[in-house]
Amino acid sequence: MKFAVLLAGSGVFDGSEIHEATMTLYAIMKNGGTYQVFAPDIDQHHVINHITGEEMDERRNVLIESARIARGDIKNLKDFEAGDYDALILPGGFGAAKNLSTFAFDGADCKINGEVENAIRAMNDKNKPVGALCISPVILAKIFGNVKLTIGQDKDTADAVELMGATHKKTDHGEVVVDKDKKLVTSPCYMLDANILNIAEGADNVVKSIMEISED
């Protein structure tokens, strides 16, 4: 299977969560797939010092920062063609809630980046699976409304997901929730108190579940 992986920068507090992104890429290849990384060519909402947690007085670009994780092999999301891929996966990290959407600031009233929504809807229109880790399932809740998914066990986030019309399923480490009608696969990853082994398990189970439902 050919996977598209959509990143939101580089770093948990202002971009994509690097463990989740890396373990997703690893899981795809481990299970016999291939991948192409994508990101939108937009400014990050802000830049966070990952030692102090404080906002920095600088600007960074989501596509350029995501290229760090992709080792330079990355494409602009505006060039995404759903027909070229069998599945799409969104790792988590605050970038999903700050750069790909405004969920971190607006909750259930958030807006989704237009290119991100177009890519996800294009895959759905072709009956192709979309996976989402950690906080990124909120994007799917906002786009589709009446779907089944998980962000783990955080009550406030789960409440926001349900305000957007989705059904939230409480999950633990490595567990996935599959919405068979929309072909959505979600897992909590670092929305729980997790370690990198938990992340590897969650990413692996998401990829395996996507491969299973893609055959339906």
Short mmCIF file of C-alpha atoms in Angstrom, two decimals:
data_model
loop_
_atom_site.label_atom_id
_atom_site.label_comp_id
_atom_site.label_asym_id
_atom_site.label_seq_id
_atom_site.Cartn_x
_atom_site.Cartn_y
_atom_site.Cartn_z
CA MET A 1 0.00 0.00 0.00
CA LYS A 2 1.04 3.56 -0.71
CA PHE A 3 0.50 5.88 2.26
CA ALA A 4 0.46 9.66 2.36
CA VAL A 5 1.58 11.01 5.76
CA LEU A 6 0.49 14.54 6.61
CA LEU A 7 2.75 16.48 8.97
CA ALA A 8 2.26 19.79 10.77
CA GLY A 9 5.80 20.91 11.55
CA SER A 10 8.50 19.40 13.75
CA GLY A 11 8.08 19.20 17.52
CA VAL A 12 5.28 18.28 19.89
CA PHE A 13 4.39 21.77 21.15
CA ASP A 14 4.19 23.60 17.83
CA GLY A 15 4.32 20.94 15.10
CA SER A 16 4.06 17.20 14.58
CA GLU A 17 4.97 14.90 17.47
CA ILE A 18 8.26 13.45 16.24
CA HIS A 19 7.94 10.02 17.88
CA GLU A 20 4.45 9.59 16.44
CA ALA A 21 5.57 10.72 12.99
CA THR A 22 8.66 8.51 12.99
CA MET A 23 6.87 5.44 14.34
CA THR A 24 4.16 5.90 11.72
CA LEU A 25 6.73 5.87 8.94
CA TYR A 26 8.41 2.84 10.50
CA ALA A 27 5.11 0.97 10.89
CA ILE A 28 4.20 1.59 7.26
CA MET A 29 7.44 0.08 5.97
CA LYS A 30 7.47 -2.69 8.59
CA ASN A 31 4.10 -3.83 7.31
CA GLY A 32 5.15 -3.77 3.67
CA GLY A 33 3.92 -0.35 2.63
CA THR A 34 5.56 2.75 1.20
CA TYR A 35 5.02 6.39 2.11
CA GLN A 36 5.23 9.96 0.89
CA VAL A 37 5.28 12.81 3.39
CA PHE A 38 3.22 15.96 2.81
CA ALA A 39 2.76 19.26 4.64
CA PRO A 40 1.08 22.58 3.85
CA ASP A 41 3.27 25.53 2.87
CA ILE A 42 2.06 27.84 5.65
CA ASP A 43 3.50 29.67 8.65
CA GLN A 44 3.35 27.92 12.01
CA HIS A 45 0.98 29.58 14.47
CA HIS A 46 4.00 30.20 16.70
CA VAL A 47 7.35 28.68 17.71
CA ILE A 48 7.85 27.09 21.13
CA ASN A 49 11.14 26.55 22.96
CA HIS A 50 10.89 22.84 23.72
CA ILE A 51 13.15 23.18 26.78
CA THR A 52 11.35 26.01 28.55
CA GLY A 53 7.89 25.74 26.97
CA GLU A 54 7.97 29.48 26.23
CA GLU A 55 7.00 31.11 22.96
CA MET A 56 9.93 32.37 20.89
CA ASP A 57 10.17 35.56 18.85
CA GLU A 58 10.62 33.93 15.46
CA ARG A 59 8.62 32.51 12.57
CA ARG A 60 8.87 29.10 10.97
CA ASN A 61 7.23 27.41 8.01
CA VAL A 62 5.26 24.16 8.42
CA LEU A 63 6.51 22.62 5.17
CA ILE A 64 10.16 23.47 5.86
CA GLU A 65 10.00 22.23 9.46
CA SER A 66 8.21 19.02 8.45
CA ALA A 67 11.00 18.38 5.94
CA ARG A 68 13.30 17.81 8.93
CA ILE A 69 11.36 14.67 9.82
CA ALA A 70 11.02 13.62 6.17
CA ARG A 71 14.79 14.08 5.60
CA GLY A 72 13.92 16.45 2.78
CA ASP A 73 11.72 14.00 0.87
CA ILE A 74 8.48 15.94 1.20
CA LYS A 75 5.77 17.37 -1.04
CA ASN A 76 3.61 20.45 -0.75
CA LEU A 77 0.10 19.48 0.34
CA LYS A 78 -1.39 21.60 -2.45
CA ASP A 79 0.00 19.00 -4.88
CA PHE A 80 -1.67 16.04 -3.14
CA GLU A 81 -3.66 13.74 -5.42
CA ALA A 82 -5.87 11.21 -3.63
CA GLY A 83 -5.73 8.89 -6.63
CA ASP A 84 -2.01 8.36 -6.11
CA TYR A 85 -2.32 6.88 -2.60
CA ASP A 86 -4.16 4.09 -0.84
CA ALA A 87 -4.40 5.73 2.60
CA LEU A 88 -3.66 8.93 4.49
CA ILE A 89 -2.35 9.21 8.07
CA LEU A 90 -2.09 12.25 10.35
CA PRO A 91 0.30 11.92 13.31
CA GLY A 92 -0.48 14.08 16.33
CA GLY A 93 1.27 16.89 18.14
CA PHE A 94 0.01 20.41 18.84
CA GLY A 95 0.68 21.33 15.22
CA ALA A 96 -2.46 19.42 14.27
CA ALA A 97 -4.43 21.66 16.65
CA LYS A 98 -2.52 24.90 15.92
CA ASN A 99 -1.37 24.73 12.29
CA LEU A 100 -3.66 22.24 10.53
CA SER A 101 -6.65 23.48 12.51
CA THR A 102 -7.52 26.02 15.21
CA PHE A 103 -8.73 23.42 17.71
CA ALA A 104 -6.16 24.46 20.36
CA PHE A 105 -7.74 27.92 20.48
CA ASP A 106 -11.35 27.45 19.39
CA GLY A 107 -12.25 23.92 20.51
CA ALA A 108 -15.42 22.62 18.90
CA ASP A 109 -15.77 25.89 16.97
CA CYS A 110 -12.43 25.35 15.24
CA LYS A 111 -11.65 25.79 11.57
CA ILE A 112 -9.67 23.33 9.46
CA ASN A 113 -6.98 24.40 7.00
CA GLY A 114 -8.55 24.22 3.54
CA GLU A 115 -5.84 22.08 1.95
CA VAL A 116 -5.99 19.64 4.87
CA GLU A 117 -9.76 19.31 4.58
CA ASN A 118 -9.57 18.90 0.81
CA ALA A 119 -7.03 16.07 1.11
CA ILE A 120 -9.07 14.22 3.73
CA ARG A 121 -12.34 14.62 1.86
CA ALA A 122 -10.70 13.53 -1.39
CA MET A 123 -9.58 10.28 0.23
CA ASN A 124 -13.02 9.75 1.74
CA ASP A 125 -14.71 10.39 -1.60
CA LYS A 126 -12.62 7.56 -3.06
CA ASN A 127 -13.50 5.24 -0.13
CA LYS A 128 -9.88 5.21 1.02
CA PRO A 129 -8.87 4.98 4.72
CA VAL A 130 -7.70 7.91 6.82
CA GLY A 131 -5.79 7.34 10.08
CA ALA A 132 -5.22 9.85 12.86
CA LEU A 133 -3.12 9.68 16.03
CA CYS A 134 -3.23 11.57 19.32
CA ILE A 135 -5.03 14.93 18.99
CA SER A 136 -5.41 14.83 15.19
CA PRO A 137 -8.72 12.87 15.30
CA VAL A 138 -10.38 16.19 16.25
CA ILE A 139 -9.80 17.23 12.64
CA LEU A 140 -11.83 14.24 11.46
CA ALA A 141 -14.58 15.03 13.97
CA LYS A 142 -14.84 18.59 12.65
CA ILE A 143 -14.84 17.55 8.99
CA PHE A 144 -17.25 14.61 9.18
CA GLY A 145 -19.32 15.17 12.31
CA ASN A 146 -21.18 11.90 12.84
CA VAL A 147 -18.24 9.49 13.05
CA LYS A 148 -16.75 7.16 15.66
CA LEU A 149 -13.22 7.88 16.92
CA THR A 150 -10.92 8.21 19.93
CA ILE A 151 -8.54 10.70 21.49
CA GLY A 152 -7.95 8.47 24.52
CA GLN A 153 -9.38 9.49 27.87
CA ASP A 154 -9.14 13.29 28.17
CA LYS A 155 -12.64 14.42 29.13
CA ASP A 156 -12.46 18.00 27.86
CA THR A 157 -11.21 16.93 24.44
CA ALA A 158 -13.71 14.07 24.27
CA ASP A 159 -16.51 16.51 25.12
CA ALA A 160 -15.39 18.82 22.31
CA VAL A 161 -15.30 15.88 19.89
CA GLU A 162 -18.89 15.04 20.81
CA LEU A 163 -19.96 18.68 20.46
CA MET A 164 -18.76 18.40 16.85
CA GLY A 165 -21.16 15.49 16.38
CA ALA A 166 -18.77 12.56 16.71
CA THR A 167 -19.03 9.58 19.05
CA HIS A 168 -16.00 9.29 21.29
CA LYS A 169 -14.74 5.88 22.45
CA LYS A 170 -12.45 5.77 25.50
CA THR A 171 -9.25 3.84 24.77
CA ASP A 172 -5.96 2.81 26.34
CA HIS A 173 -2.43 2.34 24.99
CA GLY A 174 -2.24 0.77 21.55
CA GLU A 175 -5.99 0.49 21.11
CA VAL A 176 -7.64 1.67 17.91
CA VAL A 177 -11.16 2.71 17.02
CA VAL A 178 -12.35 1.96 13.50
CA ASP A 179 -15.26 3.74 11.86
CA LYS A 180 -16.04 1.24 9.12
CA ASP A 181 -18.52 3.47 7.30
CA LYS A 182 -16.07 6.34 6.80
CA LYS A 183 -12.95 4.13 6.95
CA LEU A 184 -11.38 6.17 9.75
CA VAL A 185 -8.82 4.64 12.15
CA THR A 186 -7.77 6.49 15.31
CA SER A 187 -5.54 5.80 18.34
CA PRO A 188 -4.65 7.95 21.39
CA CYS A 189 -0.82 7.74 21.50
CA TYR A 190 0.53 10.73 23.52
CA MET A 191 -2.95 11.88 24.53
CA LEU A 192 -2.27 9.29 27.23
CA ASP A 193 0.73 9.20 29.58
CA ALA A 194 2.72 7.16 27.07
CA ASN A 195 6.27 6.15 26.21
CA ILE A 196 7.83 5.51 22.84
CA LEU A 197 7.02 1.79 23.01
CA ASN A 198 3.34 2.67 23.44
CA ILE A 199 3.60 5.00 20.47
CA ALA A 200 5.19 2.31 18.31
CA GLU A 201 2.38 -0.09 19.22
CA GLY A 202 -0.33 2.46 18.48
CA ALA A 203 1.14 3.45 15.12
CA ASP A 204 1.60 -0.19 14.16
CA ASN A 205 -1.99 -1.03 15.04
CA VAL A 206 -3.30 1.94 13.09
CA VAL A 207 -1.35 0.90 9.99
CA LYS A 208 -2.45 -2.73 10.31
CA SER A 209 -6.09 -1.70 10.77
CA ILE A 210 -5.90 0.55 7.72
CA MET A 211 -4.51 -2.30 5.66
CA GLU A 212 -7.33 -4.56 6.83
CA ILE A 213 -10.19 -2.19 6.06
CA SER A 214 -8.70 -1.11 2.75
CA GLU A 215 -9.45 -4.62 1.49
CA ASP A 216 -13.17 -4.29 2.30
#
